Each structure stands twice: as structure tokens, then as C-alpha cells.
CSV table of C-alpha atoms in Angstrom, one decimal:
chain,number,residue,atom,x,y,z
A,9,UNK,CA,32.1,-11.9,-17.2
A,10,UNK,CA,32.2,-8.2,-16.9
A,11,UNK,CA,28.9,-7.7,-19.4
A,12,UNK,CA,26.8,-9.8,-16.8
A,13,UNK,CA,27.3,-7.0,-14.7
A,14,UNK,CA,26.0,-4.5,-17.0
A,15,UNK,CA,22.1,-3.9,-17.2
A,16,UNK,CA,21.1,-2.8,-21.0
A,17,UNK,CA,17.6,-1.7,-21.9
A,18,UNK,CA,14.4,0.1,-20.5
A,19,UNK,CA,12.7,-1.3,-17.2
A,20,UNK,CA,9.3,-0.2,-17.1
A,21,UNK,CA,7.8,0.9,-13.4
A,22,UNK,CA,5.5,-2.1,-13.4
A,23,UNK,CA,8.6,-4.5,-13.8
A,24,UNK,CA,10.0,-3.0,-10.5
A,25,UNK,CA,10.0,-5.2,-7.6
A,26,UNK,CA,10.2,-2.7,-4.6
A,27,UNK,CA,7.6,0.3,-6.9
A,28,UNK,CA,5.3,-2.5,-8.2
A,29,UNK,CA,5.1,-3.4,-3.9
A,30,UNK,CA,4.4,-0.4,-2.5
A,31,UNK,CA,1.5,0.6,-5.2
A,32,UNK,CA,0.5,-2.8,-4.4
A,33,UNK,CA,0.2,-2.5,-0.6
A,34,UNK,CA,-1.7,1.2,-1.4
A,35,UNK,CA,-4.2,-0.1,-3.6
A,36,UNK,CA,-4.8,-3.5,-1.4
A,37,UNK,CA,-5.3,-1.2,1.8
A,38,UNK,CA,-7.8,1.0,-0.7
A,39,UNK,CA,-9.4,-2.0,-1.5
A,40,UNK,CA,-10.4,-3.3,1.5
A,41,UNK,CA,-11.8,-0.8,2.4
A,42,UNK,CA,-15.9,0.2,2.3
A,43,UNK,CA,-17.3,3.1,0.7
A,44,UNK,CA,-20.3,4.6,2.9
A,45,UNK,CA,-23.1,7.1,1.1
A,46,UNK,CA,-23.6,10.3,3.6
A,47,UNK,CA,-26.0,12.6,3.7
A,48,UNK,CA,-25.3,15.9,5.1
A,49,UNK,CA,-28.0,17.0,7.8
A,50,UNK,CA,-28.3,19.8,10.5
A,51,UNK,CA,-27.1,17.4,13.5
A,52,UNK,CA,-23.8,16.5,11.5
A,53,UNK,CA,-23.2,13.7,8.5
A,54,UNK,CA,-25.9,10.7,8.7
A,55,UNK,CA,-24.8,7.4,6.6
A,56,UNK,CA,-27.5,6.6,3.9
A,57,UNK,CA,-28.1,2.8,3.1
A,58,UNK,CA,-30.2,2.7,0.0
A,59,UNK,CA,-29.5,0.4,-3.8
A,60,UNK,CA,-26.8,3.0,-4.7
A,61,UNK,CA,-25.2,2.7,-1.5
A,62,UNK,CA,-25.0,-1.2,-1.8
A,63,UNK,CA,-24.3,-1.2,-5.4
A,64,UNK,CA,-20.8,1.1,-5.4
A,65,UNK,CA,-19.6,-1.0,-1.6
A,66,UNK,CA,-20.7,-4.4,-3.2
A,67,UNK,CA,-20.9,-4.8,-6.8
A,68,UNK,CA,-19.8,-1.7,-8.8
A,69,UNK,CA,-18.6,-4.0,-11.8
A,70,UNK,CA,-20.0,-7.4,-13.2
A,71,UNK,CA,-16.6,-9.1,-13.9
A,72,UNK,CA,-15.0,-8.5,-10.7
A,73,UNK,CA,-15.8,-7.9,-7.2
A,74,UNK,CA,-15.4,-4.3,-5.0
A,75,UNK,CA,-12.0,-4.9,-4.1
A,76,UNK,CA,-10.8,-6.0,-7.1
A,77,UNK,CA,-12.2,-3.2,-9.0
A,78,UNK,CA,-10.8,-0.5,-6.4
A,79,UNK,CA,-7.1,-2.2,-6.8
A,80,UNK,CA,-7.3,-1.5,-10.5
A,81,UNK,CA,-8.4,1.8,-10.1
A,82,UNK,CA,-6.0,2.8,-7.8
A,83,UNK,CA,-3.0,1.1,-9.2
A,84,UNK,CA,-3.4,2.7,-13.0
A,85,UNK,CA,-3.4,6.0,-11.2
A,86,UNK,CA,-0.5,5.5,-9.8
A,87,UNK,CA,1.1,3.4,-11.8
A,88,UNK,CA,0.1,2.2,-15.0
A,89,UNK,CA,-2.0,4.7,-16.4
A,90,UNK,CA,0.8,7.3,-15.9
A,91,UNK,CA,-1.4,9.3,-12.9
A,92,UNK,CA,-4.8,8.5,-14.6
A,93,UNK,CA,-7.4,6.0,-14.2
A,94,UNK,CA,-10.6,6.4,-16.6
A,95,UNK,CA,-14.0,4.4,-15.7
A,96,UNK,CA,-17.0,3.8,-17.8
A,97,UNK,CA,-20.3,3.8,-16.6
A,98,UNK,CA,-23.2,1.9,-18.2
A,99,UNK,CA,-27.0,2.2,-16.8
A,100,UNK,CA,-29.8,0.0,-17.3
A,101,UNK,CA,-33.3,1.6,-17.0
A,102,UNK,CA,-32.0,4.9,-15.8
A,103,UNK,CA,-30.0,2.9,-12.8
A,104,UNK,CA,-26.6,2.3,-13.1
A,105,UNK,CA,-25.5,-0.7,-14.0
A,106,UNK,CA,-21.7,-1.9,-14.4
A,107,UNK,CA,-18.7,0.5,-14.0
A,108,UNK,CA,-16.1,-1.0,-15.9
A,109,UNK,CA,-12.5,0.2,-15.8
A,110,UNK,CA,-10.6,1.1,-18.6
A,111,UNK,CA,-6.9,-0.4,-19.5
A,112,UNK,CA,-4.6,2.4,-19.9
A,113,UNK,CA,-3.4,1.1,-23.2
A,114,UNK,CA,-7.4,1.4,-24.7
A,115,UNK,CA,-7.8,5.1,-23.9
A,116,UNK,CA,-6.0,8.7,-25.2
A,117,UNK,CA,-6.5,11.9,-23.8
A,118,UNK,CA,-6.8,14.3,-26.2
A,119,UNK,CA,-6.6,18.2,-25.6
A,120,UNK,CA,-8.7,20.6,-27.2
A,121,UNK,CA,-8.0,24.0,-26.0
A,122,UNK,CA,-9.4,25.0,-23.0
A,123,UNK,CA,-10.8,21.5,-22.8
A,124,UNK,CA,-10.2,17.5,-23.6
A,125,UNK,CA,-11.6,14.5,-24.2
A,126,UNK,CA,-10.8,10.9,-24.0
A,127,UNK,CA,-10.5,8.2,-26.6
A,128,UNK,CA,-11.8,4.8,-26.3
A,129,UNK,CA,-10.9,2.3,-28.6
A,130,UNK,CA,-11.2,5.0,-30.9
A,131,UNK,CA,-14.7,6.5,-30.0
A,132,UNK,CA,-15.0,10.0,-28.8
A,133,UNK,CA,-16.1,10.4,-24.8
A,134,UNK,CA,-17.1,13.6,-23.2
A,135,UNK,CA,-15.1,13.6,-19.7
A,136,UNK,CA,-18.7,13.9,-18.0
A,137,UNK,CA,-19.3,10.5,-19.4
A,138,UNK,CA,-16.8,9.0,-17.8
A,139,UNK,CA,-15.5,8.7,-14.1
A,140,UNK,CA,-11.4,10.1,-14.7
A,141,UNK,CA,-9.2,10.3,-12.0
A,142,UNK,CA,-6.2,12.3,-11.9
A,143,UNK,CA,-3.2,11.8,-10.1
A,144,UNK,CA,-0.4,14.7,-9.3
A,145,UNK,CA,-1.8,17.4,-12.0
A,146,UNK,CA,0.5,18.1,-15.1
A,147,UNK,CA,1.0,21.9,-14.8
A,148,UNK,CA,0.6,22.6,-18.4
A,149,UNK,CA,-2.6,20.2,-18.8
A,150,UNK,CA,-4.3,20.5,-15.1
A,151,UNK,CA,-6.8,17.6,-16.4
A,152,UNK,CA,-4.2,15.1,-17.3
A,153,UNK,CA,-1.9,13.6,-14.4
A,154,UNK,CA,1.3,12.8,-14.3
A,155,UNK,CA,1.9,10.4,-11.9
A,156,UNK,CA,5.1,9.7,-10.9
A,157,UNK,CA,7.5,8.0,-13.8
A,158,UNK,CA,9.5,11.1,-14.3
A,159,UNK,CA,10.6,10.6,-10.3
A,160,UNK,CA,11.0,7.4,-10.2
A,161,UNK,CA,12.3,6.6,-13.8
A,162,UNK,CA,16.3,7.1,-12.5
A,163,UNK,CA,15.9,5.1,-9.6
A,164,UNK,CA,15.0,2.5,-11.3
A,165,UNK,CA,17.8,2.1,-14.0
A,166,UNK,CA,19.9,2.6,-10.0
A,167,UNK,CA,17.5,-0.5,-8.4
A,168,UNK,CA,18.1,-2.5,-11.9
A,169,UNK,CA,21.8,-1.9,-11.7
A,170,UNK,CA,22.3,-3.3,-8.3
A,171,UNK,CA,20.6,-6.4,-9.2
A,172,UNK,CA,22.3,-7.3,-12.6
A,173,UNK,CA,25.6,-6.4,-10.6
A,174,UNK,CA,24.2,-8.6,-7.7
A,175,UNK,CA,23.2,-11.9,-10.2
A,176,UNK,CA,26.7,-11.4,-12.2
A,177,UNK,CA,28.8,-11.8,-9.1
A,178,UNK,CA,26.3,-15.0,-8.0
A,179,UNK,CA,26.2,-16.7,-11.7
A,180,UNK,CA,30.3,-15.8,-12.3
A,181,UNK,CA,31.8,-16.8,-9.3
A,182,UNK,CA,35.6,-16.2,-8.8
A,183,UNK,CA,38.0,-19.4,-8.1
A,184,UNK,CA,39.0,-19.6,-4.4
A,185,UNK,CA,42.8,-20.6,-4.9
A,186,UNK,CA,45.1,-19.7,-7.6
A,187,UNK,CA,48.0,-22.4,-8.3
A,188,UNK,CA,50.8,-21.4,-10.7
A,189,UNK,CA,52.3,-24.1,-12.8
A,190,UNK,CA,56.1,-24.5,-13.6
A,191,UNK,CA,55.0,-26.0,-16.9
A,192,UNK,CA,55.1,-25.8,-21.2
A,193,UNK,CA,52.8,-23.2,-22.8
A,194,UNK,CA,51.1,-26.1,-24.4
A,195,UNK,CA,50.0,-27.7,-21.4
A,196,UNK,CA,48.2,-24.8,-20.1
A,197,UNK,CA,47.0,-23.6,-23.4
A,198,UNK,CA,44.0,-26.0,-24.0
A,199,UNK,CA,41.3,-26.8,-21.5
A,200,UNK,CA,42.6,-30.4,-22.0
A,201,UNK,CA,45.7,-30.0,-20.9
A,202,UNK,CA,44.7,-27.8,-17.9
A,203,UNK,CA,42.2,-31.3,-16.8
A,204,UNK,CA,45.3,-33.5,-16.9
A,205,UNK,CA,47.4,-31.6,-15.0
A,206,UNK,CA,44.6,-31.2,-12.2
A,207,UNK,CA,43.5,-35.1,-12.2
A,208,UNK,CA,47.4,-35.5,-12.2
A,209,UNK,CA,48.0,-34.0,-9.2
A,210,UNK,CA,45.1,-32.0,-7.9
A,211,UNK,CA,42.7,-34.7,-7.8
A,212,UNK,CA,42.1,-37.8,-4.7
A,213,UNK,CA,39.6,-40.5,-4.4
A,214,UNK,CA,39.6,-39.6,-1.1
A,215,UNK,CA,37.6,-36.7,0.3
A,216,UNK,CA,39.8,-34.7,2.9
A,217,UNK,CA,42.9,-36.4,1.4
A,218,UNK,CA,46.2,-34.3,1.4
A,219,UNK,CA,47.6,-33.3,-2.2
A,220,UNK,CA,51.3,-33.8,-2.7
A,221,UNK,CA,52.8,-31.6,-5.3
A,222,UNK,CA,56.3,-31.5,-6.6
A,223,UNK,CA,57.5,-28.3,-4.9
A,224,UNK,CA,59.7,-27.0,-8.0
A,225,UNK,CA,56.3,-27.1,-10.1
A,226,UNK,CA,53.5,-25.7,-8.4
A,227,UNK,CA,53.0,-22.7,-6.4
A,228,UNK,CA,49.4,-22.2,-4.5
A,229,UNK,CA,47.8,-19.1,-3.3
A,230,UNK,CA,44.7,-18.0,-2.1
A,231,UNK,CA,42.6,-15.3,-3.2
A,232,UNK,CA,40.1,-12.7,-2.0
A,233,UNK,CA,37.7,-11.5,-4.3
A,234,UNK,CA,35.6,-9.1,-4.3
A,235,UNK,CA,32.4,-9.9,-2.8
A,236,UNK,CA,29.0,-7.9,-2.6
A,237,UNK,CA,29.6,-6.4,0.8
A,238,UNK,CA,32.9,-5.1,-0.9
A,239,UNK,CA,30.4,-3.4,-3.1
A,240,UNK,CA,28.5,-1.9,-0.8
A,241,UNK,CA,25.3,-3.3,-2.6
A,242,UNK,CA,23.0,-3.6,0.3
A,243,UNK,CA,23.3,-0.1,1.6
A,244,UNK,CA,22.3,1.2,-2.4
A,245,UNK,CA,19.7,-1.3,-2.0
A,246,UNK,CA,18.5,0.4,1.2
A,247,UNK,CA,18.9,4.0,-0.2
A,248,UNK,CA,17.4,3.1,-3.1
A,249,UNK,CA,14.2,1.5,-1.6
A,250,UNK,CA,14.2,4.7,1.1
A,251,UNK,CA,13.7,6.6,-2.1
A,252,UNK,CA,10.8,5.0,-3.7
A,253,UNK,CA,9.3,5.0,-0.6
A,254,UNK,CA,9.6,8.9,0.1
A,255,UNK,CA,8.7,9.4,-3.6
A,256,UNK,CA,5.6,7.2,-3.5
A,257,UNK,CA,5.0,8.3,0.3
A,258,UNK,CA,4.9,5.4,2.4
A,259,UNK,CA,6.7,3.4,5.4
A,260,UNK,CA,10.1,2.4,4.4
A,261,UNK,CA,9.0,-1.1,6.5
A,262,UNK,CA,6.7,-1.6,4.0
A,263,UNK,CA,9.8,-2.2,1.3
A,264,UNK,CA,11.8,-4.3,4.0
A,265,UNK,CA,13.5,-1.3,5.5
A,266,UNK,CA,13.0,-1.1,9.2
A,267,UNK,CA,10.5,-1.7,12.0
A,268,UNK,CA,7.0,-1.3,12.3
A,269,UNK,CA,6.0,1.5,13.9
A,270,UNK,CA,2.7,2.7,15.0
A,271,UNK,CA,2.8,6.5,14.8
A,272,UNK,CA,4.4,6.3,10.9
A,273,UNK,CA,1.5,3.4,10.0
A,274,UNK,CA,-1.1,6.1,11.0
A,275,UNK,CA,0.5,9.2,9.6
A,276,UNK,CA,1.0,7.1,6.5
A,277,UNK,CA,-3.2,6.3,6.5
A,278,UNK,CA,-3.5,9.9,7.6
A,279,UNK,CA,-1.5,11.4,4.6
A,280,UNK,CA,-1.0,9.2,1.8
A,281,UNK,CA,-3.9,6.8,2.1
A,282,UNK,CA,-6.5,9.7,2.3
A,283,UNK,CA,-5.3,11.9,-0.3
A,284,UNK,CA,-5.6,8.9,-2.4
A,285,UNK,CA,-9.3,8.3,-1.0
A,286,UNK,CA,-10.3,11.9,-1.6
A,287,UNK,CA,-9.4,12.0,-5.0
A,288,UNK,CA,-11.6,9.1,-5.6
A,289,UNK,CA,-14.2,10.5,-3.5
A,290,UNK,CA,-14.6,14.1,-5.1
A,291,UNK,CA,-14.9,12.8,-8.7
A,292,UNK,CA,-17.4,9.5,-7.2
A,293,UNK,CA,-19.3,12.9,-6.0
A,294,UNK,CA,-19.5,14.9,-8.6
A,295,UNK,CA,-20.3,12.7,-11.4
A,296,UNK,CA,-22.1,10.1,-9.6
A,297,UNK,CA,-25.3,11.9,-7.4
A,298,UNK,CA,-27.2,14.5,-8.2
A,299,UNK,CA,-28.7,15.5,-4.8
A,300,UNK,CA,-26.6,18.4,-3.2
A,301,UNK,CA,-26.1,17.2,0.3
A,302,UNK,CA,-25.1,13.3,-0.5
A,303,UNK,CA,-21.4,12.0,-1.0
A,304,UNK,CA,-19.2,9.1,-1.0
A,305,UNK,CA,-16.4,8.7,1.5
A,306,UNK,CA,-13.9,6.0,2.4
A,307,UNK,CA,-14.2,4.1,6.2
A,308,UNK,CA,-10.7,5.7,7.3
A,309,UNK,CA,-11.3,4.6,10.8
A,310,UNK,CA,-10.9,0.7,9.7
A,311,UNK,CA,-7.2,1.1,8.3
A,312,UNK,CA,-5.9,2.6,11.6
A,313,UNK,CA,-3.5,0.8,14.2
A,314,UNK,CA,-5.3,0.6,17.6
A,315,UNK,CA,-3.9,-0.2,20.8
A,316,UNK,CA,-7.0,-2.5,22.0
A,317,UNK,CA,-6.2,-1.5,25.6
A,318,UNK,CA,-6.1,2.3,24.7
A,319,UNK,CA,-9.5,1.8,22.6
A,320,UNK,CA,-11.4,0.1,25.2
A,321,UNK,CA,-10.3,3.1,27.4
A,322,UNK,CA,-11.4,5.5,25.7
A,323,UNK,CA,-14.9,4.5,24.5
A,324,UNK,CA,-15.5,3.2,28.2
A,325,UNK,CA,-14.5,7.1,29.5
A,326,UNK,CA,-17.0,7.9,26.6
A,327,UNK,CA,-19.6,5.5,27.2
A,328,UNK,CA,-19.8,7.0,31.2
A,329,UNK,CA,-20.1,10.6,29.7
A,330,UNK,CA,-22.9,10.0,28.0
A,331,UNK,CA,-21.9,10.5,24.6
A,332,UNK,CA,-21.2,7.0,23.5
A,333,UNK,CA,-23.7,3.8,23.6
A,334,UNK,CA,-23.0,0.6,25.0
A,335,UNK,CA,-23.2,-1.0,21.6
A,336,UNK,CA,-20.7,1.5,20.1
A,337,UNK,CA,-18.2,0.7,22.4
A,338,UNK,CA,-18.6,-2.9,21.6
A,339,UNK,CA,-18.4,-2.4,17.9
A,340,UNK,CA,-15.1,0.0,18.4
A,341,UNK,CA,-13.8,-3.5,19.7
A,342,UNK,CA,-15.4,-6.2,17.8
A,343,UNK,CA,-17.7,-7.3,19.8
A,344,UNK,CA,-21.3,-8.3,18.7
A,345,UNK,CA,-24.2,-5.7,20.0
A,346,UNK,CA,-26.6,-6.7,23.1
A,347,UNK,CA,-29.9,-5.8,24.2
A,348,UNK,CA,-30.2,-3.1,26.0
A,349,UNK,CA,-27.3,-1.3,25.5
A,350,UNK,CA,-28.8,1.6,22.8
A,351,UNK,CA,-29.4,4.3,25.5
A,352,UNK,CA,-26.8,7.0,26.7
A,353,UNK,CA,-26.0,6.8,30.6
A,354,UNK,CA,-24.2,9.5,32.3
A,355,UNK,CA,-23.0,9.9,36.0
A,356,UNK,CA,-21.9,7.0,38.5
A,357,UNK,CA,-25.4,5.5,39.0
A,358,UNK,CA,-25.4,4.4,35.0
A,359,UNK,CA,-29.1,5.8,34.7
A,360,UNK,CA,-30.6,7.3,31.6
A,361,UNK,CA,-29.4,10.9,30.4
A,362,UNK,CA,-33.1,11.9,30.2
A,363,UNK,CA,-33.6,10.9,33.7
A,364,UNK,CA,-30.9,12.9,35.1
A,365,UNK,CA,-33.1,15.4,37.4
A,366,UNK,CA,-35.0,12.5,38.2
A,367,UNK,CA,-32.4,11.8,40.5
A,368,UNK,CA,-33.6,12.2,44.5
A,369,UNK,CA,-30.8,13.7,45.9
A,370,UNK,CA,-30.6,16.6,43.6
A,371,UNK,CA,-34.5,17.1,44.6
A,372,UNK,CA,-34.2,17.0,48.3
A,373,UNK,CA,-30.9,18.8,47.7
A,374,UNK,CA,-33.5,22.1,45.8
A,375,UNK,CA,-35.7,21.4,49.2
A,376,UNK,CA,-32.8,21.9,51.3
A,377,UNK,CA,-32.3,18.4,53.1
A,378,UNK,CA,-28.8,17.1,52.9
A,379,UNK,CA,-29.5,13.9,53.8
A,380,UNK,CA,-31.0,13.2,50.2
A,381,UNK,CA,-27.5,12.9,48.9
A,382,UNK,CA,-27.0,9.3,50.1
A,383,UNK,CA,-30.7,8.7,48.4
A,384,UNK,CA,-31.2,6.8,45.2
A,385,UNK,CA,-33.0,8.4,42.0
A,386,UNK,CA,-36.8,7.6,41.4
């Protein structure tokens, strides 16, 4: 009984329960997410729609649609591919054409010198070939990532333990009384012997039935064992998943520890989330356009938790000021846009901003008649 406790053998991070769910819930949250071309202009960043545009947000690979494709990226960097995730591109007619994701276990990255390259199915690739992203930089080879097996590899030889400890104590079970017999060494001695004795005198038709027993013969007792809160096990498992999380950098409730909470789910988006993003972003960038002033970048904004009373709040503050449309404020809440609602207002008679010393009162008020205040614009 005491070897089904015992957990013997190597458990890879992908076998994990509470790692392989938090990369999980990352790379979903990724996924779902859309990637917007911007252009950078003198009045601030301006969203480009054009076939590139459409082609990385919709269909960057033939086999498998954007989400898909983004899950994979981002779980082999943080997972399976050891803090690296490689891409190949293929183009068709000088467009591109399929960006197909590499399986760790079809790629090596080889050093040489002051530079590397990376082996697929055993032919050579230039690193500007490819799309490689690296996760948490080895300090030795910068290009290369580590990821994050050399954090989590105790924890999960820990999380392993607890659960072989957990299914010995469910599949051995201890018996709840112990009866000693006044008896002859070969009555106890075979398993035969032991059944007699027990459909002898241990055994009734009758459910609920009394048992008689010859006092001189049999003593019964009742015993305690050990059981898994005598073990402790569910506050390792808590410390345990409170680790992965802080190593991997996400909510604890997101492993089943704790309450949702709204500040943490942003900071988490904020922090984690993004530095993810950017890393995709900056090598998307650089090895994807050509033109100076374009870039990729993740819509952030959709993985936030709102208060939908606090949202319509603000934009409606906004949308009096003038600096927000009518139609913006409906999309920051889901609604459809309407007619007429594409020009800024400002002030409390809703007018146009480029009508604003149109207004009568202000031009009476440069003439010098008060009474114009009560007066309505032209």
C-alpha cells in the first residue's frame, strides 16, 4: 500500500493539470483577441485596413483559423517550446501567403558565435526567414528563451506528489473497525479461514441486524485513520497552485484559488497579458512590414473588466465635452451606431463644436446686452 503513495518518474510541464491551465487561459485570452495594423501620423496613431491587415486578424494560416493559430504560438512560448515559438512564412506572388507554426520537436537552434540559426527538419533557416519569438531571454544565449521549466520543474514533482498521495489513500482505503479474535493461528492464517469466521459470526441476512458474539472470543474496536485533512493535502495543494501562478504571473482564481476580483483581472491584462502581446508584436513588426511608420498591436481594450455603469459614465462625461462622438460611446457599450451621431457637441445646448461662437448670447454678450444670455444660438 505504502508504494501507491509514492510518485516515480518525470512529469513533463504539459502533463500538469494546474500549469497546462493557466498557459491555457493566457493563450485563449491572446487568441481572442484582434490584431489591428497602425500607422503612425502627426495627429496620433490611425488604424490601417488594407489585405495585410485582414490577412494577419483573419486568416494568417491555411490549416487553422486566427485563434487557433495565436493559441499555438503562444503556448510553445511558454510552454512547449521551452520560451520559443518559431513561424514560417511562405508568399505567393510577392504577397504573403500561409504562416505556418513550427512544432517544437521539428526545429533546433543552433549557435554560431555571435549569431544562430534554426533547423527545420534538418534544413538550414536564416532567423530573418522566420518569425522567432523568444520568451524570458537565456543570459548566455540572449536569442534563445528559456521559458520557465527550470521554475516550475520542482513544483511539479511537489503537485505530482500530492496527488499520487491523494489517489493512494482513495484506492487503499483503511478498515473502519478492528475485531481481535480469541482463535487458532490456522484459522486466521488463510484468507479462507478469515471468511468463515466472518460469515460465522459477523455476517446477517438482515440489514441493521445486531451481531451476537461470544464475548470470550472477540474483541471490537474502532479505528481512526489517517485521512487527507490529517495530511494537510489541500493547503500544499493551495500553496502549490499559489506558486505556479506567481511564477507564471497570473490570478490565483484562475487555478481555483480565491475570488474574482476586478482590480487583479486588469493588472493581470495590464502586466502579464501585454508583455506577452508585445513580444509578439515587436518581432510581427520588424520582420513583417517594411514601411517605417506601420505596426501591429493587440486590441488590449477588449480583455478589460468594465463596470458597464462606470463606462457609460464616462464616455457620456466625454461625449458632452466634445471629445467623444455619439457613436463611440455607443460602441464603448455595445450598441449598434445611428445616424447622426458622427459630430462632436460641446456645452449644454448639444450644438456642434464648430458652431460654438455662433451661439447669440456670447454675441450680444461682445455688444454689451445681457439680456442675450437667455437667447438661443443661430
Amino acid at each position: 500500500m505504502f508504494n501507491s503513495f509514492i510518485q516515480t518518474g518525470y512529469t513533463s510541464l504539459d502533463r500538469n493539470p494546474e500549469i497546462v491551465a493557466g498557459v491555457n487561459r493566457i493563450a485563449e485570452l491572446i487568441g481572442s483577441m484582434s490584431i489591428h495594423l497602425k500607422q503612425e501620423t502627426e495627429r496620433g496613431n490611425v488604424r490601417v485596413v488594407n489585405g495585410l491587415s485582414r490577412f494577419l486578424d483573419i486568416t494568417p494560416c491555411k490549416t487553422m483559423v486566427r485563434s487557433s493559430w495565436m493559441q499555438v504560438i503562444v503556448k510553445n512560448l511558454l510552454l512547449n517550446g521551452n520560451g520559443n515559438a518559431v513561424v514560417l512564412p511562405k508568399s505567393k506572388k510577392g504577397l504573403l501567403d500561409d504562416l505556418i507554426p513550427i512544432p517544437p520537436h521539428n526545429y533546433s537552434i543552433i549557435n554560431e558565435g555571435m549569431g544562430y540559426s534554426i533547423n527545420i527538419n534538418g534544413a538550414r533557416h536564416d532567423p530573418a526567414e522566420l518569425l522567432h519569438f523568444v520568451c524570458n531571454p537565456s543570459v548566455h544565449e540572449p536569442y534563445k528563451g528559456e521559458g520557465y521549466r527550470v521554475a516550475l520543474s520542482d513544483l511539479v514533482q511537489n503537485i505530482t506528489q500530492a496527488r499520487a498521495t491523494e489517489r493512494g489513500f482513495l484506492e487503499n482505503p483503511l478498515p473502519p473497525i478492528i475485531i481481535k479474535v480469541d482463535s487458532t493461528d490456522e484459522a486466521l492464517s488463510t484468507e479462507e479461514g478469515r471468511n468463515k469466521l466472518a460469515a460465522q459470526f459477523l455476517k446477517n441476512k438482515e440489514d441493521g441486524k445486531p451481531w451476537f458474539l461470544p464475548a470470550e472470543l472477540f474483541e471490537i474496536e474502532k479505528v481512526q485513520p489517517f485521512t487527507l485533512s490529517d495530511l494537510a493535502l489541500a493547503d500544499t495543494y493551495k500553496l502549490n497552485k499559489m506558486t505556479v501562478a506567481s511564477i507564471l504571473r497570473i490570478p490565483p482564481f484562475l487555478l481555483g484559488v480565491g475570488s474574482f476580483k476586478t482590480e487583479e483581472w486588469n493588472n493581470f491584462i495590464n502586466t502579464t497579458v501585454m508583455g506577452i502581446c508585445r513580444i509578439i508584436e515587436q518581432e510581427l513588426t520588424k520582420k513583417l512590414l517594411v514601411s517605417p511608420d506601420l505596426f501591429f498591436t493587440f486590441n488590449l481594450k477588449s480583455l478589460h473588466a468594465y463596470d458597464m455603469r462606470k463606462m457609460a459614465t464616462t464616455m457620456s462625461g466625454l461625449y458632452k465635452m466634445g471629445i467623444v462622438t455619439g457613436n463611440e460611446v455607443r460602441q464603448s457599450i455595445g450598441l449598434t451606431p445611428l445616424d447622426g451621431l458622427d459630430d462632436l457637441i460641446i456645452l449644454e445646448n448639444f450644438i456642434h463644436i464648430d458652431k460654438m461662437d455662433k451661439q447669440l448670447k456670447l454675441l450680444q454678450s461682445e455688444e454689451g446686452d445681457d439680456e442675450g444670455e437667455n437667447q438661443s444660438f443661430e
